[in-house]
């Protein structure tokens, strides 16, 4: 499976469609830096007309080949630590400064998938966020060993409870009118749960804290979802006829495993986020309803990602029976501060070096689409789950962000993804909730 480290306005590091050459295992170091060097490509994936359009829209200067080569060196330096370029203040003073590595940081180092999904909701209500943040921080408080952690938990709880009391009216006013009664009911459950957590702390019952925290955050997340009134933007016209997930959906994926002495199957719960990736999530959910993945094997499991979705036969994606052609979808990236996703281009190609993706590759079990190395809009059915941090994917400095379309997270049993092996079989993927958010479902069309 090829790995391409991009220059600006050039091809992406690819979690490619199967089959491709394999990413080498082990640490990125001076010994295998040559291998990575051979994977560096200056092939641009944007047509001249696309570049002009992006330049006019974003006022971004296109990089010359010389600057592109500098970016390649920057990429190699990122991977190896070797100083390939002299970044003196006088270098290329007439041109825009090349971005520091820090501006490639794609988001806050939040690794919990539930927290990432809560923060990704399209809401702007400071009051509920002030309730949420201290409850999220309990996770860090529990990293302290023993009962000493409970003192920090108590402070977190006090902050959250106070924020709820002071901001309750603002929270209620932020609820969608059609969901207000449900939201108020959830706030009552949240207040009761906070009292119960306070008693847990008083009883010094450390083991009971995390389950109660999860319950409270589920209430917070549900209140926040009740603040979303309809779908917040229009999908571009050229994609409006595709299956679209206008909201969220939850699916359960059952995998039959081989050669595991402890179990013969795993069940993974996955939340698909159509608010931030309606085309990508809609495409996947539509395939789920077609039972496309049922009976399909895990096709890659190398400690870096788990990947599947390559059907039998010569096709590398889903063949739409109505057209007898491979159905492909555009690269779709939502950026913090934007009202709708960018389509068809990576963030590097757009010149958005400081941008943070709304759905970052921070969590174990981040779900995204695989695609061809040099074609942004080639994703079809092949999906992958990121397993762990590496030199390429440290949280808060992730070079996959903005290059691949993330559209969900495994929220339950994600740790077991690491136990999957090539040849394990997806027995089924079934929708738990949110199917009514799927627009233009092609699975209902007679095949």
CSV table of C-alpha atoms in Angstrom, one decimal, residues 112 114 118 135 138-139 142 197 208-221 411-414:
chain,number,residue,atom,x,y,z
A,112,UNK,CA,-11.8,10.0,23.2
A,114,UNK,CA,-17.3,10.4,22.3
A,118,UNK,CA,-19.6,16.0,21.0
A,135,UNK,CA,-16.9,16.5,32.8
A,138,UNK,CA,-12.5,13.9,34.7
A,139,UNK,CA,-10.8,11.5,32.3
A,142,UNK,CA,-8.6,9.7,36.8
A,197,UNK,CA,-21.6,11.4,41.2
A,208,UNK,CA,-17.7,4.0,40.0
A,209,UNK,CA,-16.6,7.4,38.7
A,210,UNK,CA,-15.9,6.5,35.1
A,211,UNK,CA,-19.2,4.8,34.4
A,212,UNK,CA,-21.1,7.7,35.9
A,213,UNK,CA,-19.0,10.2,34.0
A,214,UNK,CA,-19.9,8.4,30.7
A,215,UNK,CA,-23.6,8.6,31.7
A,216,UNK,CA,-23.4,12.3,32.4
A,217,UNK,CA,-21.6,13.0,29.1
A,218,UNK,CA,-24.2,11.0,27.2
A,219,UNK,CA,-26.8,13.4,28.6
A,220,UNK,CA,-24.7,16.4,27.7
A,221,UNK,CA,-24.2,15.1,24.2
A,411,UNK,CA,-17.3,4.3,20.2
A,412,UNK,CA,-17.5,0.9,21.8
A,413,UNK,CA,-15.0,-1.9,21.9
A,414,UNK,CA,-12.6,0.0,19.8
